[in-house]
């Protein structure tokens, strides 16, 4: 398919075609209608059916809304993770970034910034604190992308390092203690309702809609699929691969911050240990949703289905009084099964 598309850096491409395997639009359509999508839908239906039989509390309105609130956080994180995995990367730091951004938002809102040497105090409104938290997440994500592209550090190693750094910064910022009492206005973000639907659900819908538009309708979306499909060919075609990767990791960091703000708002407290294992849930959602860990194949809507499966599974295990230790075992096996299915699908294509 001939496409006269300049690179994201404005450079002239080596040719007027994207790599044969890197036509983002066609690959996106392939991911959209892949068999994995139907498998995840069937799995979600069977899981809901089984839990409705095993627990009379599962189909109650209050429980379903509670599940949707919890899923909304994972959806936001997993959308960013999907963009990264589509480029054949990974981000293990999203849970720690979530915790740090939530803590910074809460700390600025509750205590502001005091500069004793200047006898100066700076207070923050709810919007100002949220923007600060979001910018922090974006900056940490951008740093991940910069380290990966500038020094050729494997994404696994770079984001593992950020996981530790962000968690340590969270402990330093909070002193190891929760920051609570953040006010009703801020609480509304995580607990409020709009048009009879929880506000976190609306936030996740907006995030998903923007991400679908990005991947399906924009040039950078096609570049994301192209890089995951064949990075070398994409580079030779004139795509600024490094810049695209930095943008993708920046978006993922910003969405981790959104998740952290929602969690902090719902709890009315920034917990120093917040976000632990969130990276595993987001990776599970991405893989279960049909996105290939080798990059270049998958979809945002598939990830939404994967996040719903993980959320329903977590809720069901709690309702059935399954030990938290066994819950980890079950989720690990589910991730392994999803990867096996993904590999089988790849061989059959």
Short mmCIF file of C-alpha atoms in Angstrom, two decimals:
data_model
loop_
_atom_site.label_atom_id
_atom_site.label_comp_id
_atom_site.label_asym_id
_atom_site.label_seq_id
_atom_site.Cartn_x
_atom_site.Cartn_y
_atom_site.Cartn_z
CA UNK A 1 0.00 0.00 0.00
CA UNK A 2 1.58 3.22 -1.10
CA UNK A 3 1.62 5.97 1.50
CA UNK A 4 3.38 9.33 1.08
CA UNK A 5 3.98 9.79 4.77
CA UNK A 6 6.90 11.80 6.12
CA UNK A 7 8.58 10.69 9.29
CA UNK A 8 7.54 12.03 12.65
CA UNK A 9 10.70 14.12 12.78
CA UNK A 10 9.91 15.73 9.45
CA UNK A 11 12.69 13.84 7.68
CA UNK A 12 12.17 12.57 4.17
CA UNK A 13 11.52 8.81 4.20
CA UNK A 14 13.90 6.52 2.36
CA UNK A 15 10.99 5.59 0.13
CA UNK A 16 7.34 6.44 -0.27
CA UNK A 17 6.19 3.22 1.34
CA UNK A 18 6.08 1.96 4.88
CA UNK A 19 7.64 -1.49 5.39
CA UNK A 20 5.45 -4.30 4.01
CA UNK A 21 4.80 -5.58 7.52
CA UNK A 22 4.52 -2.13 9.02
CA UNK A 23 1.32 -0.79 7.52
CA UNK A 24 -0.20 0.26 10.83
CA UNK A 25 -3.75 0.59 9.55
CA UNK A 26 -3.93 -2.91 8.09
CA UNK A 27 -2.19 -4.41 11.10
CA UNK A 28 -4.59 -2.61 13.42
CA UNK A 29 -7.52 -4.05 11.51
CA UNK A 30 -5.95 -7.47 11.68
CA UNK A 31 -5.60 -7.14 15.45
CA UNK A 32 -9.14 -5.82 15.74
CA UNK A 33 -10.70 -8.90 14.18
CA UNK A 34 -8.21 -11.48 15.34
CA UNK A 35 -9.39 -14.70 16.85
CA UNK A 36 -7.83 -13.69 20.17
CA UNK A 37 -10.44 -10.96 20.50
CA UNK A 38 -13.23 -13.53 20.27
CA UNK A 39 -11.42 -15.81 22.69
CA UNK A 40 -11.26 -13.07 25.30
CA UNK A 41 -14.95 -12.26 24.84
CA UNK A 42 -15.90 -15.90 25.27
CA UNK A 43 -13.63 -16.19 28.32
CA UNK A 44 -15.22 -13.09 29.87
CA UNK A 45 -18.74 -14.43 29.29
CA UNK A 46 -17.93 -17.86 30.75
CA UNK A 47 -16.18 -16.30 33.73
CA UNK A 48 -19.17 -14.06 34.51
CA UNK A 49 -21.54 -17.02 34.09
CA UNK A 50 -19.51 -19.19 36.46
CA UNK A 51 -19.24 -16.48 39.12
CA UNK A 52 -22.95 -15.69 38.93
CA UNK A 53 -23.61 -19.35 39.70
CA UNK A 54 -20.99 -19.69 42.44
CA UNK A 55 -21.77 -16.41 44.24
CA UNK A 56 -25.13 -14.70 44.70
CA UNK A 57 -23.32 -11.41 45.36
CA UNK A 58 -21.58 -11.18 41.99
CA UNK A 59 -24.51 -9.83 39.97
CA UNK A 60 -25.63 -7.30 42.55
CA UNK A 61 -25.63 -3.70 41.32
CA UNK A 62 -23.29 -2.49 44.05
CA UNK A 63 -20.74 -5.19 43.31
CA UNK A 64 -20.81 -4.64 39.56
CA UNK A 65 -20.23 -0.90 39.97
CA UNK A 66 -17.42 -1.66 42.41
CA UNK A 67 -15.84 -3.94 39.81
CA UNK A 68 -16.14 -1.24 37.16
CA UNK A 69 -14.42 1.32 39.41
CA UNK A 70 -11.53 -1.06 39.98
CA UNK A 71 -11.30 -2.02 36.32
CA UNK A 72 -11.20 1.64 35.31
CA UNK A 73 -7.81 2.09 36.98
CA UNK A 74 -6.35 -0.97 35.27
CA UNK A 75 -7.78 0.10 31.92
CA UNK A 76 -5.98 3.45 32.09
CA UNK A 77 -2.68 1.79 32.96
CA UNK A 78 -3.16 -1.02 30.45
CA UNK A 79 -3.88 1.36 27.56
CA UNK A 80 -0.42 2.86 28.06
CA UNK A 81 1.06 -0.61 28.43
CA UNK A 82 -0.58 -1.65 25.16
CA UNK A 83 1.10 1.17 23.25
CA UNK A 84 4.45 0.11 24.68
CA UNK A 85 3.96 -3.59 23.96
CA UNK A 86 2.90 -2.77 20.40
CA UNK A 87 6.41 -1.35 19.92
CA UNK A 88 7.81 -4.62 21.33
CA UNK A 89 8.64 -2.97 24.67
CA UNK A 90 7.54 -3.45 28.26
CA UNK A 91 7.09 -1.21 31.32
CA UNK A 92 7.52 -2.71 34.78
CA UNK A 93 7.45 0.66 36.53
CA UNK A 94 3.79 1.65 36.11
CA UNK A 95 2.78 0.50 39.60
CA UNK A 96 5.52 2.51 41.29
CA UNK A 97 4.89 5.53 39.06
CA UNK A 98 1.21 5.29 39.98
CA UNK A 99 2.11 5.38 43.68
CA UNK A 100 4.52 8.31 43.32
CA UNK A 101 2.14 10.43 41.25
CA UNK A 102 -0.71 9.77 43.66
CA UNK A 103 1.51 10.70 46.60
CA UNK A 104 2.76 13.90 44.94
CA UNK A 105 -0.80 14.94 44.08
CA UNK A 106 -1.97 14.27 47.64
CA UNK A 107 1.05 15.92 49.25
CA UNK A 108 0.77 19.11 47.23
CA UNK A 109 -2.96 19.28 47.80
CA UNK A 110 -2.70 18.68 51.54
CA UNK A 111 0.53 20.47 52.44
CA UNK A 112 1.58 22.55 49.44
CA UNK A 113 5.26 23.49 49.16
CA UNK A 114 7.10 25.34 51.90
CA UNK A 115 10.48 27.01 51.31
CA UNK A 116 11.80 27.93 54.79
CA UNK A 117 14.83 29.85 53.49
CA UNK A 118 12.58 32.21 51.57
CA UNK A 119 9.78 32.16 54.14
CA UNK A 120 7.52 31.14 51.25
CA UNK A 121 4.52 28.82 51.13
CA UNK A 122 2.89 27.73 47.87
CA UNK A 123 -0.57 26.20 48.11
CA UNK A 124 -2.14 24.06 45.40
CA UNK A 125 -5.70 23.81 44.15
CA UNK A 126 -7.13 20.43 43.21
CA UNK A 127 -6.46 21.12 39.55
CA UNK A 128 -2.92 22.32 40.22
CA UNK A 129 -2.09 19.23 42.30
CA UNK A 130 -3.55 16.93 39.62
CA UNK A 131 -1.52 18.63 36.90
CA UNK A 132 1.63 18.26 39.00
CA UNK A 133 0.95 14.55 39.45
CA UNK A 134 0.29 14.11 35.75
CA UNK A 135 3.44 15.97 34.75
CA UNK A 136 5.45 13.80 37.14
CA UNK A 137 4.16 10.64 35.49
CA UNK A 138 4.84 12.04 32.03
CA UNK A 139 8.38 13.02 33.02
CA UNK A 140 9.16 9.59 34.46
CA UNK A 141 7.77 7.90 31.36
CA UNK A 142 9.80 10.18 29.11
CA UNK A 143 12.91 9.34 31.13
CA UNK A 144 12.22 5.63 30.58
CA UNK A 145 11.94 6.20 26.84
CA UNK A 146 15.07 8.36 26.78
CA UNK A 147 17.15 5.77 28.67
CA UNK A 148 15.93 2.99 26.38
CA UNK A 149 16.60 4.87 23.15
CA UNK A 150 19.68 6.93 24.08
CA UNK A 151 21.67 4.16 25.74
CA UNK A 152 20.05 1.09 24.12
CA UNK A 153 19.04 -0.21 27.52
CA UNK A 154 16.57 -3.10 27.24
CA UNK A 155 13.07 -1.90 28.25
CA UNK A 156 12.87 -4.63 30.90
CA UNK A 157 16.03 -3.35 32.63
CA UNK A 158 15.30 0.36 32.27
CA UNK A 159 11.77 0.12 33.64
CA UNK A 160 12.82 -2.30 36.38
CA UNK A 161 15.26 0.37 37.54
CA UNK A 162 12.51 2.99 37.41
CA UNK A 163 10.29 0.68 39.45
CA UNK A 164 12.82 0.83 42.28
CA UNK A 165 13.57 4.54 41.87
CA UNK A 166 9.92 5.60 41.85
CA UNK A 167 9.09 3.43 44.85
CA UNK A 168 12.00 4.90 46.76
CA UNK A 169 10.97 8.45 45.87
CA UNK A 170 7.45 7.64 47.07
CA UNK A 171 8.80 6.56 50.44
CA UNK A 172 10.96 9.68 50.68
CA UNK A 173 8.05 11.97 49.76
CA UNK A 174 5.59 10.39 52.21
CA UNK A 175 8.07 9.43 54.92
CA UNK A 176 6.50 5.98 54.79
CA UNK A 177 3.14 7.27 56.06
CA UNK A 178 -0.18 7.75 54.22
CA UNK A 179 -1.30 11.24 53.23
CA UNK A 180 -5.01 11.46 54.02
CA UNK A 181 -7.85 13.96 54.37
CA UNK A 182 -7.73 15.38 50.86
CA UNK A 183 -11.16 16.97 50.73
CA UNK A 184 -14.52 16.23 49.14
CA UNK A 185 -13.72 17.90 45.83
CA UNK A 186 -10.74 15.65 45.23
CA UNK A 187 -12.65 12.60 46.49
CA UNK A 188 -15.31 13.18 43.85
CA UNK A 189 -12.87 12.03 41.15
CA UNK A 190 -12.74 8.51 42.54
CA UNK A 191 -16.13 8.20 44.21
CA UNK A 192 -18.43 10.58 42.33
CA UNK A 193 -21.13 9.85 39.76
CA UNK A 194 -22.03 11.50 36.48
CA UNK A 195 -25.20 10.58 34.56
CA UNK A 196 -25.70 7.58 36.87
CA UNK A 197 -22.26 6.19 36.02
CA UNK A 198 -19.18 6.35 38.29
CA UNK A 199 -16.77 9.11 37.26
CA UNK A 200 -13.76 6.72 37.03
CA UNK A 201 -15.66 4.77 34.38
CA UNK A 202 -16.14 7.97 32.36
CA UNK A 203 -12.44 8.74 32.70
CA UNK A 204 -11.49 5.29 31.41
CA UNK A 205 -13.95 5.65 28.50
CA UNK A 206 -12.32 8.93 27.47
CA UNK A 207 -8.85 7.38 27.73
CA UNK A 208 -9.87 4.39 25.61
CA UNK A 209 -11.58 6.58 23.00
CA UNK A 210 -8.49 8.79 22.64
CA UNK A 211 -6.19 5.75 22.44
CA UNK A 212 -8.34 4.08 19.77
CA UNK A 213 -8.27 7.30 17.76
CA UNK A 214 -4.50 7.51 18.19
CA UNK A 215 -3.81 3.95 17.04
CA UNK A 216 -6.39 3.73 14.25
CA UNK A 217 -6.61 7.23 12.81
CA UNK A 218 -3.28 8.97 13.24
CA UNK A 219 0.14 8.77 11.65
CA UNK A 220 1.90 8.09 14.94
CA UNK A 221 -0.51 5.21 15.54
CA UNK A 222 0.61 3.62 12.28
CA UNK A 223 4.22 4.22 13.28
CA UNK A 224 3.65 2.41 16.58
CA UNK A 225 2.45 -0.71 14.78
CA UNK A 226 5.21 -0.34 12.20
CA UNK A 227 7.97 -0.25 14.81
CA UNK A 228 6.62 -3.33 16.55
CA UNK A 229 6.25 -5.15 13.25
CA UNK A 230 9.77 -4.41 12.01
CA UNK A 231 11.86 -1.78 13.73
CA UNK A 232 14.78 -1.85 11.32
CA UNK A 233 12.54 -1.55 8.26
CA UNK A 234 10.66 1.30 9.96
CA UNK A 235 13.91 3.14 10.59
CA UNK A 236 14.99 2.68 6.98
CA UNK A 237 11.61 4.03 5.86
CA UNK A 238 12.39 7.33 7.56
CA UNK A 239 10.42 6.90 10.78
CA UNK A 240 12.10 8.47 13.80
CA UNK A 241 11.86 5.33 15.91
CA UNK A 242 13.48 6.83 19.01
CA UNK A 243 11.11 9.78 19.11
CA UNK A 244 8.05 7.56 18.72
CA UNK A 245 9.23 5.33 21.57
CA UNK A 246 9.80 8.31 23.86
CA UNK A 247 6.30 9.57 23.07
CA UNK A 248 4.81 6.15 23.80
CA UNK A 249 6.57 5.80 27.16
CA UNK A 250 5.58 9.37 28.05
CA UNK A 251 1.92 8.56 27.38
CA UNK A 252 2.21 5.41 29.49
CA UNK A 253 3.67 7.41 32.37
CA UNK A 254 0.89 9.99 32.13
CA UNK A 255 -1.78 7.26 32.17
CA UNK A 256 -0.13 5.64 35.20
CA UNK A 257 -0.46 9.04 36.88
CA UNK A 258 -4.16 9.13 35.96
CA UNK A 259 -4.57 5.73 37.59
CA UNK A 260 -2.69 6.90 40.68
CA UNK A 261 -4.88 9.98 41.03
CA UNK A 262 -8.04 7.85 40.76
CA UNK A 263 -6.81 5.37 43.37
CA UNK A 264 -5.74 8.14 45.75
CA UNK A 265 -9.06 9.93 45.30
CA UNK A 266 -11.13 6.81 45.91
CA UNK A 267 -9.24 5.97 49.11
CA UNK A 268 -8.95 9.63 50.16
CA UNK A 269 -5.40 8.66 50.97
CA UNK A 270 -2.05 8.27 49.21
CA UNK A 271 -0.57 4.99 50.39
CA UNK A 272 3.23 4.54 50.10
CA UNK A 273 2.74 0.91 49.01
CA UNK A 274 0.02 1.68 46.46
CA UNK A 275 0.29 0.14 43.01
CA UNK A 276 2.12 -3.03 44.03
CA UNK A 277 1.51 -5.73 41.36
CA UNK A 278 -0.42 -3.29 39.15
CA UNK A 279 2.19 -3.79 36.44
CA UNK A 280 1.38 -7.51 36.43
CA UNK A 281 -2.34 -6.86 36.11
CA UNK A 282 -1.77 -4.45 33.22
CA UNK A 283 0.55 -6.82 31.39
CA UNK A 284 -2.00 -9.60 31.93
CA UNK A 285 -4.77 -7.42 30.50
CA UNK A 286 -2.67 -6.62 27.44
CA UNK A 287 -1.73 -10.24 26.76
CA UNK A 288 -5.17 -11.66 27.47
CA UNK A 289 -6.61 -9.01 25.15
CA UNK A 290 -4.63 -10.44 22.25
CA UNK A 291 -1.71 -8.02 21.97
CA UNK A 292 1.46 -9.89 21.02
CA UNK A 293 4.44 -9.46 23.32
CA UNK A 294 6.66 -9.46 20.24
CA UNK A 295 4.95 -6.25 19.10
CA UNK A 296 3.10 -5.07 16.01
CA UNK A 297 -0.17 -6.88 16.64
CA UNK A 298 -3.05 -6.09 18.99
CA UNK A 299 -5.67 -3.49 19.81
CA UNK A 300 -6.81 -1.14 22.55
CA UNK A 301 -10.31 -2.63 22.66
CA UNK A 302 -8.81 -6.09 23.09
CA UNK A 303 -6.91 -4.78 26.11
CA UNK A 304 -10.17 -3.42 27.56
CA UNK A 305 -11.60 -6.94 27.39
CA UNK A 306 -8.46 -8.30 29.03
CA UNK A 307 -8.73 -5.75 31.84
CA UNK A 308 -12.36 -6.73 32.36
CA UNK A 309 -11.36 -10.38 32.64
CA UNK A 310 -8.66 -9.58 35.21
CA UNK A 311 -11.04 -7.33 37.17
CA UNK A 312 -13.87 -9.85 37.21
CA UNK A 313 -11.43 -12.62 38.14
CA UNK A 314 -10.01 -10.60 41.05
CA UNK A 315 -13.49 -9.75 42.29
CA UNK A 316 -14.71 -13.33 41.93
CA UNK A 317 -11.79 -14.77 43.86
CA UNK A 318 -12.47 -12.32 46.70
CA UNK A 319 -16.20 -13.15 46.74
CA UNK A 320 -15.36 -16.86 46.88
CA UNK A 321 -13.01 -16.23 49.84
CA UNK A 322 -10.01 -17.59 47.97
CA UNK A 323 -6.73 -17.02 49.80
CA UNK A 324 -4.74 -14.02 48.50
CA UNK A 325 -1.82 -16.38 47.95
CA UNK A 326 -3.89 -18.64 45.73
CA UNK A 327 -5.18 -15.57 43.91
CA UNK A 328 -1.62 -14.82 42.81
CA UNK A 329 -1.21 -18.41 41.65
CA UNK A 330 -4.41 -18.27 39.61
CA UNK A 331 -3.50 -14.94 37.96
CA UNK A 332 -0.04 -16.24 37.12
CA UNK A 333 -1.50 -19.31 35.44
CA UNK A 334 -3.97 -17.15 33.52
CA UNK A 335 -1.10 -15.00 32.18
CA UNK A 336 0.84 -18.13 31.18
CA UNK A 337 -2.20 -19.54 29.40
CA UNK A 338 -2.74 -16.26 27.55
CA UNK A 339 0.88 -16.24 26.33
CA UNK A 340 0.60 -19.86 25.17
CA UNK A 341 -2.57 -19.02 23.23
CA UNK A 342 -0.88 -15.97 21.73
CA UNK A 343 2.04 -18.07 20.53
CA UNK A 344 -0.35 -20.65 19.06
CA UNK A 345 -2.26 -17.93 17.22
CA UNK A 346 0.98 -16.46 15.86
CA UNK A 347 1.99 -19.82 14.40
CA UNK A 348 -1.40 -20.27 12.75
CA UNK A 349 -1.36 -16.84 11.05
#
